Amino acid sequence: MPEQVLVVLNQPSADAPPHIQGARPFEAADPAAPLVRPLDLGLTRGDGIFETISVVHGRPMALDHHLRRFAASAAKLALPAPDVEAWRSAILAAIEELGSVEEASVKTVMTRGVEGDGRPTGWVHASRSPDYGGVRREGIRVITLDRGYRHDVERTSPWLLAGAKTLSYAVNRSVLREAASRGADDVIFVSSDGFVLEGPTSTVLYRLGNRLLTPGTGLGILDGTTQASIFRYAEGRGFETGYAQVRPAELRRAEAIWLVSSVRLAAPVRELDGEEFPVDAELSAGINSYLLELG
Ligand code: PLP
């Protein structure tokens, strides 16, 4: 079975011409061969969108939600609308080609294409996932960092594209280096006016008694697919779920916090800003088992 699979779309959007007239909608390609042209705006400007989807035993998790978010990101960037069914077929083909490994991930990427060409570039890359078992059990050390935007940035300044999953993730990587330099593993962003937002690649989730809460959308943060799945699990177990705008001091009063995302799933926070934080081992295990069964 291959370690990785690449599938290239001939026509990522029905609103733009295909790359090759009359060719099949997508083709498998050599993941080691060159694919993207040097003037592709995805490379030169980070002008494009992506999704990362968990795959467990060959089954994609929350695929419809990911495809909806992919289309919503495209709309925010005024990219041609992705042909959702073509993307779905390419994703399923990539998963099938990878074979039934325990845990894998699929990344979908659509860029604005080569400058002046008008045709988006699109591909699907599938690969096996590293083992996140330890992180899911033991937890992660997290620091809070100022994101530099107010909590209402999405409404006041939509051109900043907050809340879209764009290829411009250099900042989301840089904050991890900042965290590492302070002896931490991950980050919770806080708005410039002091509200808890999200991680650089995850949604913040916390438990207060019988309630499982998250900051929710409209704060310039992503509409998390993993958080949505966890809410369904929690509601089935009698938890109340909801959305709340909180400040870091209120978050610290939670009984447990998780950073949740596709692929890594629910990572409990075991240290927050240098102070030990309690891990809810039982609920963490329940959430992660549920997510793994969903796939
Ligand atoms: N927030 C950001 C900024 C992300 O990049 C991600 C995922 O990568 C998430 C939240 C979590 O989203 P999901 O649970 O759909 O993976």
Short mmCIF file of C-alpha atoms and ligand atoms in Angstrom, two decimals:
data_model
loop_
_atom_site.label_atom_id
_atom_site.label_comp_id
_atom_site.label_asym_id
_atom_site.label_seq_id
_atom_site.Cartn_x
_atom_site.Cartn_y
_atom_site.Cartn_z
CA MET A 1 0.00 0.00 0.00
CA PRO A 2 1.38 3.46 -0.87
CA GLU A 3 2.57 5.85 1.87
CA GLN A 4 0.94 8.78 0.09
CA VAL A 5 -1.38 9.42 -2.81
CA LEU A 6 -1.88 12.47 -5.00
CA VAL A 7 -4.95 13.14 -7.14
CA VAL A 8 -5.05 16.21 -9.39
CA LEU A 9 -8.33 17.81 -10.46
CA ASN A 10 -8.74 18.79 -14.10
CA GLN A 11 -11.52 21.25 -13.36
CA PRO A 12 -11.62 22.26 -9.65
CA SER A 13 -14.51 24.66 -10.31
CA ALA A 14 -17.33 24.40 -12.85
CA ASP A 15 -17.14 28.22 -13.07
CA ALA A 16 -13.69 28.09 -14.73
CA PRO A 17 -12.43 26.17 -17.78
CA PRO A 18 -10.73 22.76 -17.32
CA HIS A 19 -6.95 22.45 -17.61
CA ILE A 20 -7.26 19.84 -20.35
CA GLN A 21 -10.40 19.90 -22.53
CA GLY A 22 -12.18 16.56 -22.55
CA ALA A 23 -9.89 14.93 -19.97
CA ARG A 24 -11.15 12.94 -16.97
CA PRO A 25 -12.30 15.02 -13.96
CA PHE A 26 -9.26 13.92 -11.94
CA GLU A 27 -6.14 11.80 -12.38
CA ALA A 28 -3.78 10.10 -9.94
CA ALA A 29 -0.30 11.62 -10.13
CA ASP A 30 3.14 10.86 -8.73
CA PRO A 31 3.31 12.62 -5.32
CA ALA A 32 7.07 13.03 -5.77
CA ALA A 33 6.84 14.71 -9.20
CA PRO A 34 6.60 18.52 -9.67
CA LEU A 35 3.00 19.72 -9.87
CA VAL A 36 2.58 23.43 -9.16
CA ARG A 37 3.83 26.12 -11.55
CA PRO A 38 6.21 28.75 -10.07
CA LEU A 39 3.73 31.57 -10.71
CA ASP A 40 0.81 29.80 -9.07
CA LEU A 41 -0.79 32.34 -6.74
CA GLY A 42 -1.12 29.68 -4.07
CA LEU A 43 2.68 29.66 -3.89
CA THR A 44 3.52 33.28 -4.56
CA ARG A 45 0.74 34.86 -2.43
CA GLY A 46 -0.68 32.06 -0.31
CA ASP A 47 -3.85 32.82 -2.28
CA GLY A 48 -5.96 29.71 -1.92
CA ILE A 49 -7.81 27.49 0.49
CA PHE A 50 -7.47 24.05 2.02
CA GLU A 51 -9.10 21.44 4.22
CA THR A 52 -7.58 18.60 6.22
CA ILE A 53 -9.89 15.63 6.73
CA SER A 54 -9.39 12.68 9.10
CA VAL A 55 -9.72 9.24 7.59
CA VAL A 56 -10.17 6.24 9.88
CA HIS A 57 -10.05 2.74 8.39
CA GLY A 58 -10.74 4.24 4.98
CA ARG A 59 -13.73 6.35 6.08
CA PRO A 60 -13.54 10.15 5.91
CA MET A 61 -14.81 11.99 8.99
CA ALA A 62 -17.35 14.84 8.65
CA LEU A 63 -16.81 14.99 4.87
CA ASP A 64 -19.94 17.04 4.14
CA HIS A 65 -19.01 19.60 6.80
CA HIS A 66 -15.46 19.89 5.37
CA LEU A 67 -16.81 20.34 1.83
CA ARG A 68 -19.23 23.01 3.05
CA ARG A 69 -16.42 24.85 4.81
CA PHE A 70 -14.19 24.53 1.70
CA ALA A 71 -16.93 26.19 -0.37
CA ALA A 72 -17.46 28.87 2.31
CA SER A 73 -13.71 29.65 2.35
CA ALA A 74 -13.75 29.94 -1.47
CA ALA A 75 -16.65 32.39 -1.27
CA LYS A 76 -14.80 34.52 1.32
CA LEU A 77 -11.78 34.75 -1.02
CA ALA A 78 -14.00 35.30 -4.11
CA LEU A 79 -12.45 32.20 -5.68
CA PRO A 80 -14.45 30.26 -8.30
CA ALA A 81 -16.81 27.95 -6.38
CA PRO A 82 -15.33 24.47 -5.94
CA ASP A 83 -17.22 21.75 -7.83
CA VAL A 84 -18.13 19.94 -4.63
CA GLU A 85 -19.06 16.62 -6.26
CA ALA A 86 -15.81 16.55 -8.28
CA TRP A 87 -13.87 17.19 -5.05
CA ARG A 88 -15.83 14.52 -3.19
CA SER A 89 -15.07 11.95 -5.92
CA ALA A 90 -11.37 12.90 -5.97
CA ILE A 91 -11.19 12.60 -2.15
CA LEU A 92 -12.84 9.17 -2.17
CA ALA A 93 -10.55 8.01 -5.00
CA ALA A 94 -7.45 9.14 -3.06
CA ILE A 95 -8.65 7.33 0.07
CA GLU A 96 -9.32 4.15 -1.87
CA GLU A 97 -5.87 4.28 -3.44
CA LEU A 98 -4.21 4.74 -0.04
CA GLY A 99 -5.91 1.57 1.24
CA SER A 100 -7.50 0.88 4.61
CA VAL A 101 -4.91 2.17 7.07
CA GLU A 102 -5.93 2.79 10.68
CA GLU A 103 -5.59 6.57 10.59
CA ALA A 104 -4.82 8.79 7.63
CA SER A 105 -5.52 12.32 6.52
CA VAL A 106 -6.57 13.93 3.28
CA LYS A 107 -5.65 17.47 2.38
CA THR A 108 -7.60 19.29 -0.32
CA VAL A 109 -5.95 22.38 -1.79
CA MET A 110 -7.40 24.86 -4.25
CA THR A 111 -5.38 27.90 -5.32
CA ARG A 112 -6.35 30.83 -7.54
CA GLY A 113 -4.02 29.28 -10.14
CA VAL A 114 -1.32 30.85 -12.26
CA GLU A 115 -1.54 34.64 -12.30
CA GLY A 116 -3.70 35.82 -15.23
CA ASP A 117 -4.79 32.29 -16.22
CA GLY A 118 -8.19 32.27 -14.50
CA ARG A 119 -8.20 28.51 -13.78
CA PRO A 120 -7.79 27.40 -10.18
CA THR A 121 -5.30 24.67 -9.35
CA GLY A 122 -6.65 21.80 -7.26
CA TRP A 123 -5.35 18.61 -5.77
CA VAL A 124 -6.02 16.05 -3.06
CA HIS A 125 -3.17 14.53 -1.08
CA ALA A 126 -3.70 11.54 1.21
CA SER A 127 -1.13 10.17 3.65
CA ARG A 128 -0.91 8.05 6.76
CA SER A 129 -1.17 9.89 10.07
CA PRO A 130 1.41 9.82 12.84
CA ASP A 131 0.37 8.15 16.12
CA TYR A 132 -1.42 10.74 18.26
CA GLY A 133 -2.37 8.23 20.97
CA GLY A 134 0.08 9.71 23.50
CA VAL A 135 -1.05 13.31 22.94
CA ARG A 136 -4.73 12.31 23.18
CA ARG A 137 -4.08 10.63 26.55
CA GLU A 138 -1.33 12.74 28.14
CA GLY A 139 -2.33 16.15 26.83
CA ILE A 140 -0.50 19.26 25.66
CA ARG A 141 1.07 22.38 27.17
CA VAL A 142 -0.59 25.51 25.84
CA ILE A 143 0.09 29.24 26.04
CA THR A 144 -2.30 32.07 25.22
CA LEU A 145 -1.08 34.58 22.61
CA ASP A 146 -2.60 37.82 21.33
CA ARG A 147 -3.81 37.44 17.72
CA GLY A 148 -3.85 41.18 17.23
CA TYR A 149 -7.41 41.46 15.89
CA ARG A 150 -10.58 42.37 17.77
CA HIS A 151 -13.17 39.62 18.30
CA ASP A 152 -15.49 41.32 15.77
CA VAL A 153 -12.89 41.49 12.96
CA GLU A 154 -14.92 39.21 10.69
CA ARG A 155 -17.77 41.74 10.65
CA THR A 156 -15.77 44.98 10.66
CA SER A 157 -13.00 43.93 8.22
CA PRO A 158 -14.06 40.95 6.08
CA TRP A 159 -11.13 41.62 3.72
CA LEU A 160 -8.81 40.22 6.39
CA LEU A 161 -10.41 36.82 5.70
CA ALA A 162 -10.60 35.84 9.35
CA GLY A 163 -12.64 32.66 9.58
CA ALA A 164 -11.56 31.38 6.14
CA LYS A 165 -9.21 28.40 5.91
CA THR A 166 -6.66 30.01 3.60
CA LEU A 167 -3.21 28.84 2.54
CA SER A 168 -1.70 31.85 4.37
CA TYR A 169 -0.80 29.79 7.45
CA ALA A 170 2.75 31.12 8.01
CA VAL A 171 1.47 32.92 11.14
CA ASN A 172 -0.22 29.74 12.37
CA ARG A 173 3.19 28.03 12.14
CA SER A 174 5.16 30.91 13.61
CA VAL A 175 3.08 30.86 16.80
CA LEU A 176 4.03 27.21 17.29
CA ARG A 177 7.71 28.21 17.20
CA GLU A 178 6.92 30.92 19.75
CA ALA A 179 5.18 28.30 21.91
CA ALA A 180 8.16 25.92 21.60
CA SER A 181 10.54 28.72 22.64
CA ARG A 182 8.45 29.07 25.82
CA GLY A 183 8.38 25.31 26.51
CA ALA A 184 4.84 24.76 25.21
CA ASP A 185 3.29 22.61 22.49
CA ASP A 186 0.41 24.72 21.23
CA VAL A 187 -1.39 28.04 21.41
CA ILE A 188 -4.78 29.53 22.19
CA PHE A 189 -5.26 32.83 20.37
CA VAL A 190 -6.87 35.70 22.26
CA SER A 191 -8.42 38.70 20.48
CA SER A 192 -6.83 42.14 20.99
CA ASP A 193 -9.88 43.01 23.13
CA GLY A 194 -9.36 39.96 25.32
CA PHE A 195 -11.62 37.12 24.14
CA VAL A 196 -10.62 33.48 23.75
CA LEU A 197 -10.61 32.54 20.04
CA GLU A 198 -9.10 29.27 18.73
CA GLY A 199 -5.82 27.43 18.31
CA PRO A 200 -3.70 27.90 15.17
CA THR A 201 -5.06 24.56 13.89
CA SER A 202 -7.77 23.70 16.40
CA THR A 203 -10.97 24.73 18.15
CA VAL A 204 -11.06 25.45 21.90
CA LEU A 205 -13.51 23.32 23.87
CA TYR A 206 -13.99 23.35 27.63
CA ARG A 207 -16.12 21.75 30.33
CA LEU A 208 -17.88 23.64 33.08
CA GLY A 209 -19.80 21.11 35.16
CA ASN A 210 -22.32 19.49 32.87
CA ARG A 211 -21.74 21.98 30.07
CA LEU A 212 -19.37 21.62 27.14
CA LEU A 213 -18.66 25.01 25.59
CA THR A 214 -16.75 26.60 22.71
CA PRO A 215 -16.34 30.23 21.61
CA GLY A 216 -18.54 29.65 18.50
CA THR A 217 -18.46 31.29 15.10
CA GLY A 218 -18.62 34.98 14.19
CA LEU A 219 -15.36 35.71 16.03
CA GLY A 220 -13.12 35.43 12.98
CA ILE A 221 -12.46 31.78 13.77
CA LEU A 222 -13.14 28.54 11.93
CA ASP A 223 -16.37 26.61 12.17
CA GLY A 224 -14.73 23.42 13.54
CA THR A 225 -15.89 20.09 12.18
CA THR A 226 -14.42 18.14 15.12
CA GLN A 227 -16.09 20.37 17.69
CA ALA A 228 -19.43 19.88 15.91
CA SER A 229 -19.00 16.09 16.04
CA ILE A 230 -18.03 16.24 19.73
CA PHE A 231 -21.15 18.27 20.53
CA ARG A 232 -23.30 15.48 19.04
CA TYR A 233 -21.46 12.94 21.22
CA ALA A 234 -21.77 15.11 24.35
CA GLU A 235 -25.48 15.78 23.80
CA GLY A 236 -26.04 12.02 23.50
CA ARG A 237 -24.38 11.61 26.91
CA GLY A 238 -26.54 14.22 28.62
CA PHE A 239 -24.16 17.20 28.46
CA GLU A 240 -25.46 20.64 27.64
CA THR A 241 -23.53 22.19 24.77
CA GLY A 242 -23.25 25.81 23.85
CA TYR A 243 -21.31 28.84 22.65
CA ALA A 244 -19.86 31.47 24.95
CA GLN A 245 -17.53 34.41 24.50
CA VAL A 246 -15.07 34.17 27.40
CA ARG A 247 -11.87 35.81 28.56
CA PRO A 248 -8.78 33.77 29.51
CA ALA A 249 -9.50 34.28 33.25
CA GLU A 250 -12.91 32.62 32.79
CA LEU A 251 -11.41 29.83 30.68
CA ARG A 252 -9.00 29.09 33.54
CA ARG A 253 -12.01 28.31 35.74
CA ALA A 254 -13.02 25.42 33.42
CA GLU A 255 -12.71 21.89 34.79
CA ALA A 256 -11.06 20.73 31.57
CA ILE A 257 -9.98 22.23 28.25
CA TRP A 258 -9.26 20.56 24.92
CA LEU A 259 -7.86 21.72 21.60
CA VAL A 260 -9.84 19.73 19.06
CA SER A 261 -9.14 19.26 15.37
CA SER A 262 -9.22 16.76 12.55
CA VAL A 263 -6.41 14.18 12.63
CA ARG A 264 -5.07 14.93 16.15
CA LEU A 265 -8.68 14.88 17.47
CA ALA A 266 -9.21 15.92 21.12
CA ALA A 267 -5.95 16.92 22.82
CA PRO A 268 -6.52 17.71 26.51
CA VAL A 269 -4.71 20.78 27.86
CA ARG A 270 -2.46 19.69 30.73
CA GLU A 271 -0.72 23.02 31.25
CA LEU A 272 -2.01 26.54 30.55
CA ASP A 273 0.37 29.51 30.55
CA GLY A 274 2.90 27.59 32.64
CA GLU A 275 0.40 26.34 35.23
CA GLU A 276 -0.68 22.74 35.52
CA PHE A 277 -4.23 22.11 34.32
CA PRO A 278 -6.42 19.09 35.18
CA VAL A 279 -6.98 16.52 32.43
CA ASP A 280 -10.38 14.84 32.25
CA ALA A 281 -9.00 11.45 31.21
CA GLU A 282 -12.36 9.71 31.08
CA LEU A 283 -14.11 12.28 28.91
CA SER A 284 -11.02 12.63 26.69
CA ALA A 285 -10.99 8.88 26.09
CA GLY A 286 -14.75 8.84 25.45
CA ILE A 287 -14.56 11.70 22.95
CA ASN A 288 -11.59 10.24 21.08
CA SER A 289 -13.10 6.75 20.88
CA TYR A 290 -16.33 8.24 19.57
CA LEU A 291 -14.45 10.29 16.93
CA LEU A 292 -12.47 7.25 15.83
CA GLU A 293 -15.66 5.24 15.44
CA LEU A 294 -17.21 8.03 13.38
CA GLY A 295 -14.61 7.64 10.68
N1 PLP B 1 -9.23 26.51 13.72
C1 PLP B 1 -8.22 26.55 12.83
C2 PLP B 1 -7.50 27.84 12.62
C3 PLP B 1 -7.84 25.41 12.13
O1 PLP B 1 -6.84 25.47 11.23
C4 PLP B 1 -8.53 24.19 12.36
C5 PLP B 1 -8.18 22.96 11.66
O2 PLP B 1 -7.14 22.83 11.08
C6 PLP B 1 -9.55 24.18 13.31
C7 PLP B 1 -9.90 25.36 13.96
C8 PLP B 1 -10.30 22.91 13.63
O3 PLP B 1 -11.11 22.51 12.58
P1 PLP B 1 -11.48 20.99 12.32
O4 PLP B 1 -12.00 20.45 13.60
O5 PLP B 1 -12.53 21.06 11.28
O6 PLP B 1 -10.24 20.29 11.88
#
